[in-house]
Amino acid sequence: MRRYGARPDPDRRYTARPGAYAILPRGGRVLVTLQSGPEPELQLPGGGIDPGESAISALHREVEEETGWAIAAPRRVGMFRRFAYLPEYDLHAEKICHVFVARPLLQRGPPTEPGHCALWMPPAAAVTRLANPGDAALLRQVMGRR
C-alpha cells in the first residue's frame, strides 16, 4: 500500500486507525471540509471507522457530520496510509485511508462536527490546498478520469 507523508519513526509505536474519506464532485466543483483546529486544514470529508462499523457506514456518517450532506453511490477508488499524530486523541496513528467517490445527494443541514465548515471548490484549487498529499493525489486521479 502506498504511503504519503512522513516516514514512521522506528522508535515509536503506531496504532492502526482505518478511515473512510469521500471525493464528492458536483457541477464542476468538489465538496471539501475546512477543519479549524488544532490547525486550519482543508480535507476530504471523512474520518475513522469505528469498531464493528463498515467503511461504507463510516463514510456516510462522517460525510454528514463534517459537511451536512447525505451521499449516494459510493465507489472505492483507492487507499493509502500515512503516519500522523492525532492531538485530539493523543495518539500516534498509522492512518489507513480508504477513499471513495460518491454523489452528494441532499444537504440535510450544517455540519454537526465541531470546527468543520463545508466548502465547494474547483477541483484544481482543492488539489493544491488539501493538507494531506494522499487526498490530493487521489482527487487528482479521480478528476483526471472525468
PDB file of C-alpha atoms in Angstrom:
ATOM      1  CA  MET A   1       0.000   0.000   0.000  1.00  0.00           C
ATOM      2  CA  ARG A   2       1.364   3.418  -0.930  1.00  0.00           C
ATOM      3  CA  ARG A   3       2.462   5.735   1.869  1.00  0.00           C
ATOM      4  CA  TYR A   4       2.150   9.519   1.778  1.00  0.00           C
ATOM      5  CA  GLY A   5       3.745  11.960   4.163  1.00  0.00           C
ATOM      6  CA  ALA A   6       6.458  11.454   6.736  1.00  0.00           C
ATOM      7  CA  ARG A   7       8.164   8.119   7.270  1.00  0.00           C
ATOM      8  CA  PRO A   8       7.250   6.389  10.523  1.00  0.00           C
ATOM      9  CA  ASP A   9       9.634   6.837  13.432  1.00  0.00           C
ATOM     10  CA  PRO A  10      11.136   3.361  14.022  1.00  0.00           C
ATOM     11  CA  ASP A  11      11.283   4.071  17.779  1.00  0.00           C
ATOM     12  CA  ARG A  12       7.582   4.927  18.057  1.00  0.00           C
ATOM     13  CA  ARG A  13       4.578   2.635  18.334  1.00  0.00           C
ATOM     14  CA  TYR A  14       1.690   3.499  15.998  1.00  0.00           C
ATOM     15  CA  THR A  15      -1.910   2.418  16.389  1.00  0.00           C
ATOM     16  CA  ALA A  16      -3.688   1.338  13.196  1.00  0.00           C
ATOM     17  CA  ARG A  17      -6.578   3.712  12.527  1.00  0.00           C
ATOM     18  CA  PRO A  18      -8.653   2.854   9.442  1.00  0.00           C
ATOM     19  CA  GLY A  19     -10.771   5.627   7.969  1.00  0.00           C
ATOM     20  CA  ALA A  20     -13.137   6.321   5.075  1.00  0.00           C
ATOM     21  CA  TYR A  21     -12.941   9.535   3.034  1.00  0.00           C
ATOM     22  CA  ALA A  22     -15.006  10.937   0.164  1.00  0.00           C
ATOM     23  CA  ILE A  23     -14.373  12.731  -3.097  1.00  0.00           C
ATOM     24  CA  LEU A  24     -17.681  14.476  -3.776  1.00  0.00           C
ATOM     25  CA  PRO A  25     -17.897  16.104  -7.237  1.00  0.00           C
ATOM     26  CA  ARG A  26     -20.929  18.084  -8.371  1.00  0.00           C
ATOM     27  CA  GLY A  27     -21.412  20.698 -11.045  1.00  0.00           C
ATOM     28  CA  GLY A  28     -17.711  21.106 -11.785  1.00  0.00           C
ATOM     29  CA  ARG A  29     -16.802  21.592  -8.115  1.00  0.00           C
ATOM     30  CA  VAL A  30     -15.858  19.293  -5.257  1.00  0.00           C
ATOM     31  CA  LEU A  31     -17.135  19.355  -1.664  1.00  0.00           C
ATOM     32  CA  VAL A  32     -14.381  19.551   0.970  1.00  0.00           C
ATOM     33  CA  THR A  33     -14.282  20.368   4.655  1.00  0.00           C
ATOM     34  CA  LEU A  34     -12.267  23.003   6.453  1.00  0.00           C
ATOM     35  CA  GLN A  35     -11.311  21.772   9.917  1.00  0.00           C
ATOM     36  CA  SER A  36     -10.431  24.749  12.093  1.00  0.00           C
ATOM     37  CA  GLY A  37      -8.304  23.054  14.738  1.00  0.00           C
ATOM     38  CA  PRO A  38      -5.818  22.310  16.037  1.00  0.00           C
ATOM     39  CA  GLU A  39      -4.509  23.989  12.835  1.00  0.00           C
ATOM     40  CA  PRO A  40      -6.807  25.044   9.973  1.00  0.00           C
ATOM     41  CA  GLU A  41      -6.760  22.303   7.310  1.00  0.00           C
ATOM     42  CA  LEU A  42      -8.633  21.650   4.123  1.00  0.00           C
ATOM     43  CA  GLN A  43      -9.566  17.952   3.965  1.00  0.00           C
ATOM     44  CA  LEU A  44     -11.627  15.415   2.111  1.00  0.00           C
ATOM     45  CA  PRO A  45     -14.694  14.747   4.275  1.00  0.00           C
ATOM     46  CA  GLY A  46     -14.377  11.553   6.276  1.00  0.00           C
ATOM     47  CA  GLY A  47     -12.810  10.024   9.318  1.00  0.00           C
ATOM     48  CA  GLY A  48     -12.277   6.998  11.460  1.00  0.00           C
ATOM     49  CA  ILE A  49     -14.097   3.720  11.065  1.00  0.00           C
ATOM     50  CA  ASP A  50     -15.403   2.727  14.496  1.00  0.00           C
ATOM     51  CA  PRO A  51     -15.023  -0.863  15.766  1.00  0.00           C
ATOM     52  CA  GLY A  52     -17.760  -3.026  14.242  1.00  0.00           C
ATOM     53  CA  GLU A  53     -18.635  -0.360  11.646  1.00  0.00           C
ATOM     54  CA  SER A  54     -18.221  -0.908   7.896  1.00  0.00           C
ATOM     55  CA  ALA A  55     -16.237   1.524   5.765  1.00  0.00           C
ATOM     56  CA  ILE A  56     -19.407   2.499   3.866  1.00  0.00           C
ATOM     57  CA  SER A  57     -21.372   3.180   7.070  1.00  0.00           C
ATOM     58  CA  ALA A  58     -18.494   5.254   8.424  1.00  0.00           C
ATOM     59  CA  LEU A  59     -18.297   7.161   5.141  1.00  0.00           C
ATOM     60  CA  HIS A  60     -21.984   8.128   5.241  1.00  0.00           C
ATOM     61  CA  ARG A  61     -21.765   9.115   8.927  1.00  0.00           C
ATOM     62  CA  GLU A  62     -18.549  11.105   8.644  1.00  0.00           C
ATOM     63  CA  VAL A  63     -19.553  12.982   5.481  1.00  0.00           C
ATOM     64  CA  GLU A  64     -22.828  14.052   7.056  1.00  0.00           C
ATOM     65  CA  GLU A  65     -21.138  15.077  10.335  1.00  0.00           C
ATOM     66  CA  GLU A  66     -18.467  17.135   8.554  1.00  0.00           C
ATOM     67  CA  THR A  67     -20.499  18.638   5.692  1.00  0.00           C
ATOM     68  CA  GLY A  68     -24.213  18.211   6.437  1.00  0.00           C
ATOM     69  CA  TRP A  69     -24.659  16.327   3.144  1.00  0.00           C
ATOM     70  CA  ALA A  70     -26.165  12.902   2.505  1.00  0.00           C
ATOM     71  CA  ILE A  71     -24.397  10.929  -0.239  1.00  0.00           C
ATOM     72  CA  ALA A  72     -25.248   8.159  -2.695  1.00  0.00           C
ATOM     73  CA  ALA A  73     -23.486   5.533  -4.811  1.00  0.00           C
ATOM     74  CA  PRO A  74     -20.078   5.406  -3.080  1.00  0.00           C
ATOM     75  CA  ARG A  75     -17.402   3.581  -5.056  1.00  0.00           C
ATOM     76  CA  ARG A  76     -13.925   2.876  -3.693  1.00  0.00           C
ATOM     77  CA  VAL A  77     -11.194   4.484  -5.804  1.00  0.00           C
ATOM     78  CA  GLY A  78      -8.100   3.768  -3.747  1.00  0.00           C
ATOM     79  CA  MET A  79      -6.353   3.558  -0.441  1.00  0.00           C
ATOM     80  CA  PHE A  80      -3.131   4.725   1.129  1.00  0.00           C
ATOM     81  CA  ARG A  81      -1.533   5.019   4.518  1.00  0.00           C
ATOM     82  CA  ARG A  82       0.116   7.813   6.382  1.00  0.00           C
ATOM     83  CA  PHE A  83       1.655   8.189   9.815  1.00  0.00           C
ATOM     84  CA  ALA A  84       0.405  11.072  11.916  1.00  0.00           C
ATOM     85  CA  TYR A  85      -0.010  12.347  15.430  1.00  0.00           C
ATOM     86  CA  LEU A  86      -3.685  12.905  16.282  1.00  0.00           C
ATOM     87  CA  PRO A  87      -3.679  15.511  19.081  1.00  0.00           C
ATOM     88  CA  GLU A  88      -7.427  15.185  19.742  1.00  0.00           C
ATOM     89  CA  TYR A  89      -6.780  11.565  20.784  1.00  0.00           C
ATOM     90  CA  ASP A  90      -3.148  11.985  21.954  1.00  0.00           C
ATOM     91  CA  LEU A  91      -2.372   9.140  19.562  1.00  0.00           C
ATOM     92  CA  HIS A  92       0.367   8.323  17.071  1.00  0.00           C
ATOM     93  CA  ALA A  93      -1.547   6.592  14.300  1.00  0.00           C
ATOM     94  CA  GLU A  94      -0.957   4.633  11.147  1.00  0.00           C
ATOM     95  CA  LYS A  95      -3.918   6.005   9.223  1.00  0.00           C
ATOM     96  CA  ILE A  96      -5.205   3.517   6.669  1.00  0.00           C
ATOM     97  CA  CYS A  97      -7.261   5.701   4.348  1.00  0.00           C
ATOM     98  CA  HIS A  98      -9.984   4.159   2.177  1.00  0.00           C
ATOM     99  CA  VAL A  99     -11.052   6.751  -0.395  1.00  0.00           C
ATOM    100  CA  PHE A 100     -14.387   6.671  -2.221  1.00  0.00           C
ATOM    101  CA  VAL A 101     -16.025   8.807  -4.864  1.00  0.00           C
ATOM    102  CA  ALA A 102     -19.711   9.429  -4.190  1.00  0.00           C
ATOM    103  CA  ARG A 103     -22.567  11.633  -5.323  1.00  0.00           C
ATOM    104  CA  PRO A 104     -23.623  14.446  -2.987  1.00  0.00           C
ATOM    105  CA  LEU A 105     -27.378  13.937  -2.807  1.00  0.00           C
ATOM    106  CA  LEU A 106     -29.003  16.299  -0.344  1.00  0.00           C
ATOM    107  CA  GLN A 107     -27.813  18.888   2.152  1.00  0.00           C
ATOM    108  CA  ARG A 108     -29.618  17.999   5.379  1.00  0.00           C
ATOM    109  CA  GLY A 109     -28.215  20.879   7.388  1.00  0.00           C
ATOM    110  CA  PRO A 110     -24.972  22.414   8.560  1.00  0.00           C
ATOM    111  CA  PRO A 111     -22.049  20.272   9.711  1.00  0.00           C
ATOM    112  CA  THR A 112     -22.575  18.846  13.199  1.00  0.00           C
ATOM    113  CA  GLU A 113     -18.891  18.095  13.799  1.00  0.00           C
ATOM    114  CA  PRO A 114     -17.448  20.995  15.826  1.00  0.00           C
ATOM    115  CA  GLY A 115     -14.887  23.071  13.970  1.00  0.00           C
ATOM    116  CA  HIS A 116     -15.888  21.918  10.468  1.00  0.00           C
ATOM    117  CA  CYS A 117     -17.118  24.031   7.580  1.00  0.00           C
ATOM    118  CA  ALA A 118     -18.243  22.608   4.220  1.00  0.00           C
ATOM    119  CA  LEU A 119     -16.837  24.320   1.120  1.00  0.00           C
ATOM    120  CA  TRP A 120     -17.401  23.838  -2.609  1.00  0.00           C
ATOM    121  CA  MET A 121     -14.237  24.396  -4.664  1.00  0.00           C
ATOM    122  CA  PRO A 122     -12.951  23.868  -8.183  1.00  0.00           C
ATOM    123  CA  PRO A 123     -11.080  20.540  -8.123  1.00  0.00           C
ATOM    124  CA  ALA A 124      -7.780  22.109  -9.249  1.00  0.00           C
ATOM    125  CA  ALA A 125      -7.895  24.547  -6.324  1.00  0.00           C
ATOM    126  CA  ALA A 126      -8.749  21.761  -3.881  1.00  0.00           C
ATOM    127  CA  VAL A 127      -5.828  19.633  -5.122  1.00  0.00           C
ATOM    128  CA  THR A 128      -3.368  22.434  -4.340  1.00  0.00           C
ATOM    129  CA  ARG A 129      -4.902  23.277  -0.940  1.00  0.00           C
ATOM    130  CA  LEU A 130      -5.637  19.862   0.601  1.00  0.00           C
ATOM    131  CA  ALA A 131      -3.459  19.345   3.670  1.00  0.00           C
ATOM    132  CA  ASN A 132      -2.911  15.654   3.001  1.00  0.00           C
ATOM    133  CA  PRO A 133      -0.861  14.712  -0.099  1.00  0.00           C
ATOM    134  CA  GLY A 134      -2.644  11.338  -0.330  1.00  0.00           C
ATOM    135  CA  ASP A 135      -6.027  13.075  -0.548  1.00  0.00           C
ATOM    136  CA  ALA A 136      -4.646  15.401  -3.233  1.00  0.00           C
ATOM    137  CA  ALA A 137      -3.200  12.514  -5.271  1.00  0.00           C
ATOM    138  CA  LEU A 138      -6.466  10.564  -5.307  1.00  0.00           C
ATOM    139  CA  LEU A 139      -8.526  13.688  -6.082  1.00  0.00           C
ATOM    140  CA  ARG A 140      -6.182  14.447  -8.994  1.00  0.00           C
ATOM    141  CA  GLN A 141      -6.522  10.821 -10.198  1.00  0.00           C
ATOM    142  CA  VAL A 142     -10.332  10.801  -9.990  1.00  0.00           C
ATOM    143  CA  MET A 143     -10.845  14.224 -11.565  1.00  0.00           C
ATOM    144  CA  GLY A 144      -8.431  13.307 -14.380  1.00  0.00           C
ATOM    145  CA  ARG A 145     -10.800  10.481 -15.376  1.00  0.00           C
ATOM    146  CA  ARG A 146     -13.791  12.811 -15.804  1.00  0.00           C
TER     147      ARG A 146
END
